[in-house]
PDB file of C-alpha atoms in Angstrom:
ATOM      1  CA  UNK A   1     105.131 121.623 155.676  1.00 49.00           C
ATOM      2  CA  UNK A   2     104.285 122.765 152.221  1.00 51.00           C
ATOM      3  CA  UNK A   3     101.144 121.562 150.599  1.00 56.00           C
ATOM      4  CA  UNK A   4     101.691 120.032 147.243  1.00 61.00           C
ATOM      5  CA  UNK A   5      98.951 119.530 144.768  1.00 60.00           C
ATOM      6  CA  UNK A   6      99.099 116.342 142.758  1.00 57.00           C
ATOM      7  CA  UNK A   7      99.037 116.921 139.033  1.00 67.00           C
ATOM      8  CA  UNK A   8      95.682 116.322 137.400  1.00 80.00           C
ATOM      9  CA  UNK A   9      95.409 112.972 135.648  1.00 87.00           C
ATOM     10  CA  UNK A  10      93.133 111.403 133.068  1.00 93.00           C
ATOM     11  CA  UNK A  11      92.083 111.949 129.482  1.00 94.00           C
ATOM     12  CA  UNK A  12      90.787 115.468 130.103  1.00 96.00           C
ATOM     13  CA  UNK A  13      94.075 116.656 131.598  1.00 96.00           C
ATOM     14  CA  UNK A  14      96.206 114.908 128.977  1.00 96.00           C
ATOM     15  CA  UNK A  15      94.144 116.203 126.056  1.00 97.00           C
ATOM     16  CA  UNK A  16      94.081 119.753 127.467  1.00 96.00           C
ATOM     17  CA  UNK A  17      97.865 119.605 127.905  1.00 96.00           C
ATOM     18  CA  UNK A  18      98.328 118.356 124.324  1.00 96.00           C
ATOM     19  CA  UNK A  19      95.867 120.973 123.072  1.00 97.00           C
ATOM     20  CA  UNK A  20      97.765 123.767 124.807  1.00 97.00           C
ATOM     21  CA  UNK A  21     100.966 122.510 123.199  1.00 97.00           C
ATOM     22  CA  UNK A  22      99.341 122.469 119.771  1.00 97.00           C
ATOM     23  CA  UNK A  23      97.883 125.951 120.283  1.00 97.00           C
ATOM     24  CA  UNK A  24     101.327 127.277 121.232  1.00 97.00           C
ATOM     25  CA  UNK A  25     102.766 126.464 117.796  1.00 97.00           C
ATOM     26  CA  UNK A  26     103.763 129.415 115.620  1.00 97.00           C
ATOM     27  CA  UNK A  27     101.628 129.954 112.526  1.00 97.00           C
ATOM     28  CA  UNK A  28     104.414 128.787 110.196  1.00 98.00           C
ATOM     29  CA  UNK A  29     104.727 125.494 112.100  1.00 98.00           C
ATOM     30  CA  UNK A  30     100.950 125.022 112.054  1.00 98.00           C
ATOM     31  CA  UNK A  31     100.805 125.626 108.302  1.00 98.00           C
ATOM     32  CA  UNK A  32     103.698 123.192 107.802  1.00 98.00           C
ATOM     33  CA  UNK A  33     101.874 120.587 109.878  1.00 97.00           C
ATOM     34  CA  UNK A  34      98.634 121.038 107.907  1.00 98.00           C
ATOM     35  CA  UNK A  35     100.433 120.922 104.551  1.00 98.00           C
ATOM     36  CA  UNK A  36     102.573 117.952 105.570  1.00 98.00           C
ATOM     37  CA  UNK A  37      99.510 116.034 106.753  1.00 97.00           C
ATOM     38  CA  UNK A  38      97.702 116.974 103.534  1.00 97.00           C
ATOM     39  CA  UNK A  39     100.560 115.492 101.535  1.00 96.00           C
ATOM     40  CA  UNK A  40     100.507 112.328 103.659  1.00 95.00           C
ATOM     41  CA  UNK A  41      96.775 111.993 102.976  1.00 94.00           C
ATOM     42  CA  UNK A  42      97.354 112.516  99.236  1.00 93.00           C
ATOM     43  CA  UNK A  43     100.071 109.853  99.264  1.00 93.00           C
ATOM     44  CA  UNK A  44      97.829 107.371 101.097  1.00 88.00           C
ATOM     45  CA  UNK A  45      94.959 107.989  98.700  1.00 85.00           C
ATOM     46  CA  UNK A  46      97.084 107.421  95.618  1.00 86.00           C
ATOM     47  CA  UNK A  47      98.495 104.055  96.686  1.00 83.00           C
ATOM     48  CA  UNK A  48      97.615 101.330  94.193  1.00 79.00           C
ATOM     49  CA  UNK A  49      94.842  98.898  95.030  1.00 73.00           C
ATOM     50  CA  UNK A  50      95.723  95.472  96.362  1.00 68.00           C
ATOM     51  CA  UNK A  51      94.369  92.497  94.476  1.00 63.00           C
ATOM     52  CA  UNK A  52      92.222  90.467  96.845  1.00 59.00           C
ATOM     53  CA  UNK A  53      90.613  87.125  96.339  1.00 63.00           C
ATOM     54  CA  UNK A  54      87.095  87.464  97.695  1.00 64.00           C
ATOM     55  CA  UNK A  55      85.893  90.091 100.120  1.00 72.00           C
ATOM     56  CA  UNK A  56      87.719  90.591 103.399  1.00 84.00           C
ATOM     57  CA  UNK A  57      85.237  92.565 105.503  1.00 88.00           C
ATOM     58  CA  UNK A  58      87.572  93.087 108.454  1.00 92.00           C
ATOM     59  CA  UNK A  59      90.343  94.515 106.265  1.00 90.00           C
ATOM     60  CA  UNK A  60      87.829  96.681 104.391  1.00 89.00           C
ATOM     61  CA  UNK A  61      86.359  97.919 107.684  1.00 94.00           C
ATOM     62  CA  UNK A  62      89.803  98.835 109.049  1.00 93.00           C
ATOM     63  CA  UNK A  63      90.678 100.620 105.788  1.00 90.00           C
ATOM     64  CA  UNK A  64      87.382 102.512 105.899  1.00 93.00           C
ATOM     65  CA  UNK A  65      87.844 103.321 109.595  1.00 96.00           C
ATOM     66  CA  UNK A  66      91.274 104.766 108.788  1.00 94.00           C
ATOM     67  CA  UNK A  67      89.544 107.708 107.122  1.00 95.00           C
ATOM     68  CA  UNK A  68      88.294 108.983 110.503  1.00 97.00           C
ATOM     69  CA  UNK A  69      91.685 109.617 112.159  1.00 97.00           C
ATOM     70  CA  UNK A  70      93.187 110.924 108.905  1.00 96.00           C
ATOM     71  CA  UNK A  71      90.534 113.624 108.635  1.00 98.00           C
ATOM     72  CA  UNK A  72      90.112 114.090 112.379  1.00 98.00           C
ATOM     73  CA  UNK A  73      93.798 114.863 112.802  1.00 98.00           C
ATOM     74  CA  UNK A  74      93.805 117.032 109.676  1.00 98.00           C
ATOM     75  CA  UNK A  75      91.130 119.243 111.245  1.00 98.00           C
ATOM     76  CA  UNK A  76      92.887 119.133 114.620  1.00 98.00           C
ATOM     77  CA  UNK A  77      96.074 120.489 113.062  1.00 98.00           C
ATOM     78  CA  UNK A  78      94.029 123.465 111.772  1.00 98.00           C
ATOM     79  CA  UNK A  79      92.765 124.524 115.219  1.00 98.00           C
ATOM     80  CA  UNK A  80      95.742 126.789 116.031  1.00 98.00           C
ATOM     81  CA  UNK A  81      94.764 128.915 113.020  1.00 97.00           C
ATOM     82  CA  UNK A  82      91.472 129.858 114.707  1.00 97.00           C
ATOM     83  CA  UNK A  83      90.971 132.915 116.910  1.00 96.00           C
ATOM     84  CA  UNK A  84      91.323 132.265 120.660  1.00 95.00           C
ATOM     85  CA  UNK A  85      88.958 132.771 123.556  1.00 93.00           C
ATOM     86  CA  UNK A  86      90.318 132.328 127.073  1.00 92.00           C
ATOM     87  CA  UNK A  87      93.449 130.596 125.751  1.00 93.00           C
ATOM     88  CA  UNK A  88      91.582 127.979 123.701  1.00 97.00           C
ATOM     89  CA  UNK A  89      90.576 127.816 120.044  1.00 97.00           C
ATOM     90  CA  UNK A  90      87.235 129.546 119.547  1.00 96.00           C
ATOM     91  CA  UNK A  91      85.057 126.736 118.220  1.00 97.00           C
ATOM     92  CA  UNK A  92      81.736 128.418 117.584  1.00 96.00           C
ATOM     93  CA  UNK A  93      79.229 127.558 114.844  1.00 97.00           C
ATOM     94  CA  UNK A  94      81.176 129.424 112.147  1.00 97.00           C
ATOM     95  CA  UNK A  95      84.423 127.555 112.916  1.00 98.00           C
ATOM     96  CA  UNK A  96      82.526 124.238 112.937  1.00 98.00           C
ATOM     97  CA  UNK A  97      80.907 125.021 109.574  1.00 98.00           C
ATOM     98  CA  UNK A  98      84.212 126.024 107.983  1.00 98.00           C
ATOM     99  CA  UNK A  99      86.176 123.057 109.325  1.00 98.00           C
ATOM    100  CA  UNK A 100      83.457 120.509 108.524  1.00 98.00           C
ATOM    101  CA  UNK A 101      83.183 122.094 105.070  1.00 98.00           C
ATOM    102  CA  UNK A 102      86.939 121.652 104.608  1.00 98.00           C
ATOM    103  CA  UNK A 103      86.641 118.002 105.702  1.00 98.00           C
ATOM    104  CA  UNK A 104      83.685 117.442 103.366  1.00 98.00           C
ATOM    105  CA  UNK A 105      85.457 119.069 100.417  1.00 98.00           C
ATOM    106  CA  UNK A 106      88.669 117.178 101.198  1.00 97.00           C
ATOM    107  CA  UNK A 107      86.784 113.903 101.479  1.00 96.00           C
ATOM    108  CA  UNK A 108      84.906 114.460  98.219  1.00 97.00           C
ATOM    109  CA  UNK A 109      88.127 115.455  96.467  1.00 96.00           C
ATOM    110  CA  UNK A 110      89.837 112.371  97.833  1.00 94.00           C
ATOM    111  CA  UNK A 111      87.124 110.101  96.482  1.00 94.00           C
ATOM    112  CA  UNK A 112      87.199 111.789  93.060  1.00 94.00           C
ATOM    113  CA  UNK A 113      90.973 111.329  92.992  1.00 93.00           C
ATOM    114  CA  UNK A 114      90.671 107.674  93.979  1.00 89.00           C
ATOM    115  CA  UNK A 115      88.180 107.107  91.152  1.00 89.00           C
ATOM    116  CA  UNK A 116      90.875 108.191  88.675  1.00 90.00           C
ATOM    117  CA  UNK A 117      93.403 105.607  89.920  1.00 87.00           C
ATOM    118  CA  UNK A 118      93.270 102.196  88.211  1.00 83.00           C
ATOM    119  CA  UNK A 119      91.884  99.578  90.573  1.00 79.00           C
ATOM    120  CA  UNK A 120      90.482 102.172  92.995  1.00 83.00           C
ATOM    121  CA  UNK A 121      86.893 103.352  93.275  1.00 85.00           C
ATOM    122  CA  UNK A 122      85.107 106.287  94.846  1.00 89.00           C
ATOM    123  CA  UNK A 123      83.027 105.529  97.905  1.00 90.00           C
ATOM    124  CA  UNK A 124      80.811 108.352  99.015  1.00 91.00           C
ATOM    125  CA  UNK A 125      80.203 106.477 102.263  1.00 93.00           C
ATOM    126  CA  UNK A 126      83.913 107.072 103.002  1.00 95.00           C
ATOM    127  CA  UNK A 127      83.191 110.809 102.935  1.00 97.00           C
ATOM    128  CA  UNK A 128      80.760 110.228 105.798  1.00 97.00           C
ATOM    129  CA  UNK A 129      83.585 108.592 107.769  1.00 97.00           C
ATOM    130  CA  UNK A 130      85.872 111.532 106.934  1.00 97.00           C
ATOM    131  CA  UNK A 131      83.336 114.008 108.277  1.00 98.00           C
ATOM    132  CA  UNK A 132      82.575 111.790 111.294  1.00 98.00           C
ATOM    133  CA  UNK A 133      86.256 111.836 112.252  1.00 98.00           C
ATOM    134  CA  UNK A 134      86.448 115.608 111.870  1.00 98.00           C
ATOM    135  CA  UNK A 135      83.195 116.190 113.783  1.00 98.00           C
ATOM    136  CA  UNK A 136      84.327 113.888 116.611  1.00 98.00           C
ATOM    137  CA  UNK A 137      87.567 115.834 117.029  1.00 98.00           C
ATOM    138  CA  UNK A 138      85.726 119.152 116.958  1.00 98.00           C
ATOM    139  CA  UNK A 139      83.167 117.907 119.485  1.00 98.00           C
ATOM    140  CA  UNK A 140      85.838 116.817 121.961  1.00 98.00           C
ATOM    141  CA  UNK A 141      87.987 119.926 121.381  1.00 98.00           C
ATOM    142  CA  UNK A 142      84.987 122.218 121.869  1.00 98.00           C
ATOM    143  CA  UNK A 143      84.114 120.434 125.106  1.00 98.00           C
ATOM    144  CA  UNK A 144      87.696 120.604 126.408  1.00 97.00           C
ATOM    145  CA  UNK A 145      87.637 124.371 125.907  1.00 96.00           C
ATOM    146  CA  UNK A 146      84.775 124.672 128.374  1.00 95.00           C
ATOM    147  CA  UNK A 147      85.439 125.363 132.045  1.00 93.00           C
ATOM    148  CA  UNK A 148      82.629 122.853 132.724  1.00 95.00           C
ATOM    149  CA  UNK A 149      84.562 119.965 131.113  1.00 96.00           C
ATOM    150  CA  UNK A 150      84.943 116.919 133.340  1.00 97.00           C
ATOM    151  CA  UNK A 151      86.831 113.660 133.046  1.00 97.00           C
ATOM    152  CA  UNK A 152      83.577 111.698 132.703  1.00 97.00           C
ATOM    153  CA  UNK A 153      82.283 114.063 130.008  1.00 98.00           C
ATOM    154  CA  UNK A 154      85.567 113.814 128.123  1.00 98.00           C
ATOM    155  CA  UNK A 155      85.547 110.021 128.217  1.00 97.00           C
ATOM    156  CA  UNK A 156      81.911 109.922 127.153  1.00 98.00           C
ATOM    157  CA  UNK A 157      82.576 112.155 124.146  1.00 98.00           C
ATOM    158  CA  UNK A 158      85.656 110.168 123.155  1.00 98.00           C
ATOM    159  CA  UNK A 159      83.674 106.915 123.246  1.00 98.00           C
ATOM    160  CA  UNK A 160      80.666 108.321 121.396  1.00 98.00           C
ATOM    161  CA  UNK A 161      82.941 109.860 118.763  1.00 98.00           C
ATOM    162  CA  UNK A 162      84.697 106.519 118.318  1.00 98.00           C
ATOM    163  CA  UNK A 163      81.352 104.740 118.000  1.00 98.00           C
ATOM    164  CA  UNK A 164      80.164 107.270 115.389  1.00 98.00           C
ATOM    165  CA  UNK A 165      83.360 106.736 113.383  1.00 98.00           C
ATOM    166  CA  UNK A 166      83.002 102.939 113.645  1.00 98.00           C
ATOM    167  CA  UNK A 167      79.354 103.124 112.555  1.00 98.00           C
ATOM    168  CA  UNK A 168      80.163 105.255 109.511  1.00 97.00           C
ATOM    169  CA  UNK A 169      83.096 102.955 108.606  1.00 97.00           C
ATOM    170  CA  UNK A 170      80.797  99.939 108.897  1.00 97.00           C
ATOM    171  CA  UNK A 171      78.304 101.656 106.610  1.00 96.00           C
ATOM    172  CA  UNK A 172      81.114 102.324 104.116  1.00 94.00           C
ATOM    173  CA  UNK A 173      82.253  98.686 104.307  1.00 93.00           C
ATOM    174  CA  UNK A 174      78.783  97.293 103.768  1.00 93.00           C
ATOM    175  CA  UNK A 175      77.935  99.734 100.953  1.00 88.00           C
ATOM    176  CA  UNK A 176      80.589  98.293  98.624  1.00 70.00           C
TER     177      UNK A 176
END
């Protein structure tokens, strides 16, 4: 009888598999993905404001929370451009600083652009949500690149990242 090993399951395995697929993209495809996502973000930011009667906190919260995945995925798409160590993106302090700086600059630029659109306003608390989304993705990706990564550690980081993004979106909603 041959011994068969069951495939690994769970968030850790799925995210590592997806990460390996992303890291296997050619540079041209990665740049196209980053530029395409950048355009999608620009398009979303320049949509006209909806006229609302009164304040709808749930809708505002969901709109503010939407900043986190937009910027988190934007940074994620940039990871294949980084140098590699042991087959994974090298996410040391320099890479973190550069990518969080890109998210911060992109978030600030987004808010300045929104301020120039009639009916839209700049919310600097949204920039915090942008950076929270990017930092959460970097935190999980850095952890997944470690040989010490476990399923429980992956789930814990995913939940804490989500909570950080929700907290910053709530702050943005309440700061209006």
